[in-house]
Amino acid sequence: MTPRRSSRLGAVDWVDAALGLVTAEGVRGVKIARLCDELGVTKGSFYWHFADLDALWEAMATRWQEINRLRVTELHGLAEMAADARLIALSTMLISDSHLTVEKAIRDWARSNEKVAETVRNIDSEIFDVVDGTLQELAMTADQARLLAGLLVYAGIGYIHAHVGLPTPTPEDLQHARSGLILSGAD
Amino acid sequence: MTPRRSSRLGAVDWVDAALGLVTAEGVRGVKIARLCDELGVTKGSFYWHFADLDALWEAMATRWQEINRLRVTELHGLAEMAADARLIALSTMLISDSHLTVEKAIRDWARSNEKVAETVRNIDSEIFDVVDGTLQELAMTADQARLLAGLLVYAGIGYIHAHVGLPTPTPEDLQHARSGLILSGAD
DNA sequence: ACCTGAACACCGTTCAAGT
DNA sequence: ACCTGAACACCGTTCAAGT
């Protein structure tokens, strides 16, 4: 299906193909046989590049962290953008459909693989830091920022899993939530 | 392992055993062979009670919804409890460890089974309604209540999946968030 | 260094036969 | 009505052999 530059494969090719499969069909779509079809090789080839399926997922998680970090710093680097608008752009990105699918799949796998779980925790705290930092620019106290950031990040993760069936919060809703907290006095 | 009242099994016995397995070992722990060991029967017996694994999970999801609803209405029925305290009790319950494990497992399965997914959506909106209603008792406008309820429920679901590695919000934090939103003016 | 092909183990599923 | 036991299919994993 996907044509390749050289006749032989590298681990990256497998990871990319797997990430593609996840996007298209979810966790349970990632079968070694399917990947082999996609890449035009046999199963034995897979086991040359990876010890087992767990190793594949670990590589996928690591690659996903990189992709994620690139996108986030790219957004965050837009210094000319108001902190306000950056927040909205960030949440819009995190909530896009293909992003959601991959993210959920990796989190699914994290349950049975501690290394993937650790990568996921890293991704989460990277996002948390960015949100937390941006909120502090918005004239919030450090305490308020941490609290809202926590709520928002958890809400974002929740949205990843449950975005069907519950009302989707609009960017304006987030604005409301933020301005609400800003107005609140200490304690 | 678990002694039974009668010599023969009902579907309920399988569902309960499966729910137990999930709690102990997560989604991937639920293997038919393991269940058979637990119940002292052979695989053929399983297929007498269920068409396949999917059917088991559908039954588990339905049973979980009942359990969930019982707990929630029980809490909500405590009319003498302040709306405030009820909210905290509710979130404390939803965040308990065994609850989290089952909940996440069922949500995992929901991805590949539309019937389970629907049950999960029902559970979510039942929770949403309770939170929404309780918030309205707290002198919030309907709009504010819907918004905060949405944020809280999503955050709760997010917490289900990511509660390791991120700071855990305390009940007091939720109080803060609520009072913050109450103070916020219209629009 | 990278891949094939055939084998094996594990687990979901089926089914004829038992009580 | 509920269960056994043996068979089969699918898929992850291994490995000797090829280029």
XYZ file of C-alpha atoms in Angstrom, chain A residues 22-23 25-28 54 101 104-105 107-109 111-113 121 124-125 128 146-148 150-169 172-174 176-181 183-187, chain B residues 22-23 25-28 54 101 104-105 107-109 111-113 121 124-125 128 146-148 150-169 172-174 176-181 183-187:
114
model
C -4.343 2.839 14.995
C -5.758 6.029 13.517
C -9.002 1.146 13.190
C -8.137 1.635 16.863
C -6.047 -0.532 19.169
C -7.519 -3.800 18.129
C 5.061 -4.518 23.606
C -7.797 8.110 18.355
C -6.655 6.832 23.408
C -5.068 3.762 21.869
C -3.400 5.112 26.801
C -5.188 1.784 26.425
C -1.912 -0.001 25.944
C -2.437 -0.111 31.223
C -0.454 -3.260 30.620
C 2.935 -1.781 29.852
C 2.681 10.468 32.149
C 0.556 14.665 30.347
C 2.896 16.683 32.477
C 0.123 20.479 32.086
C -2.499 25.254 38.957
C -6.062 24.470 39.860
C -7.590 25.483 36.564
C -5.405 20.646 36.449
C -9.113 20.800 35.790
C -8.592 21.672 32.142
C -6.022 18.961 31.508
C -8.146 16.331 33.213
C -11.165 17.584 31.311
C -9.169 17.348 28.085
C -8.188 13.763 28.801
C -11.767 13.009 29.730
C -12.878 14.484 26.458
C -10.468 12.162 24.678
C -12.394 9.214 25.965
C -15.957 10.400 26.193
C -16.425 12.991 23.507
C -19.453 11.195 22.193
C -22.680 11.575 24.079
C -21.858 14.535 26.235
C -22.261 18.182 25.240
C -19.047 19.449 23.689
C -17.701 22.495 25.471
C -16.132 30.212 24.652
C -17.083 27.933 27.506
C -13.440 27.689 28.436
C -16.107 31.607 30.738
C -14.499 29.154 33.079
C -11.283 31.084 33.042
C -12.776 34.508 33.587
C -14.917 33.020 36.309
C -11.908 31.802 38.199
C -12.907 36.922 39.348
C -12.900 34.643 42.338
C -11.178 36.055 45.399
C -8.443 34.275 47.311
C -9.702 31.258 49.250
C -11.257 -6.839 35.834
C -10.837 -5.227 39.223
C -6.102 -7.567 36.652
C -7.592 -5.114 34.172
C -9.107 -5.708 30.735
C -6.484 -8.083 29.529
C -18.648 -9.227 23.316
C -10.312 0.114 37.321
C -11.626 2.216 32.589
C -11.841 -1.399 31.469
C -14.547 2.200 28.513
C -11.679 0.368 26.831
C -14.035 -2.264 25.560
C -14.237 1.353 21.664
C -14.912 -1.819 19.742
C -18.468 -2.514 20.833
C -22.809 7.181 27.323
C -22.043 9.496 31.713
C -25.219 11.431 31.176
C -23.929 14.649 34.332
C -24.174 23.257 32.751
C -20.721 24.576 32.022
C -19.186 23.611 35.329
C -19.512 19.553 31.912
C -16.038 20.511 32.990
C -16.299 18.476 36.182
C -17.646 15.372 34.491
C -15.035 15.495 31.755
C -12.389 16.083 34.392
C -13.702 13.099 36.290
C -13.490 10.882 33.237
C -10.020 12.213 32.552
C -9.053 11.383 36.078
C -10.235 7.830 35.492
C -7.608 7.418 32.820
C -4.733 9.594 33.937
C -4.830 9.674 37.698
C -1.248 8.614 37.910
C 1.386 11.231 37.283
C -0.706 14.342 37.606
C -1.493 16.223 40.796
C -4.715 14.921 42.319
C -7.266 17.674 42.855
C -11.257 21.735 48.374
C -9.972 22.433 44.876
C -13.407 21.642 43.527
C -12.586 26.696 44.799
C -13.568 26.073 41.225
C -17.214 26.217 42.073
C -17.089 29.369 44.146
C -14.986 30.927 41.445
C -17.612 30.315 38.821
C -18.672 34.842 41.463
C -18.330 35.287 37.739
C -20.853 37.657 36.184
C -23.072 36.825 33.255
C -21.218 36.451 29.959
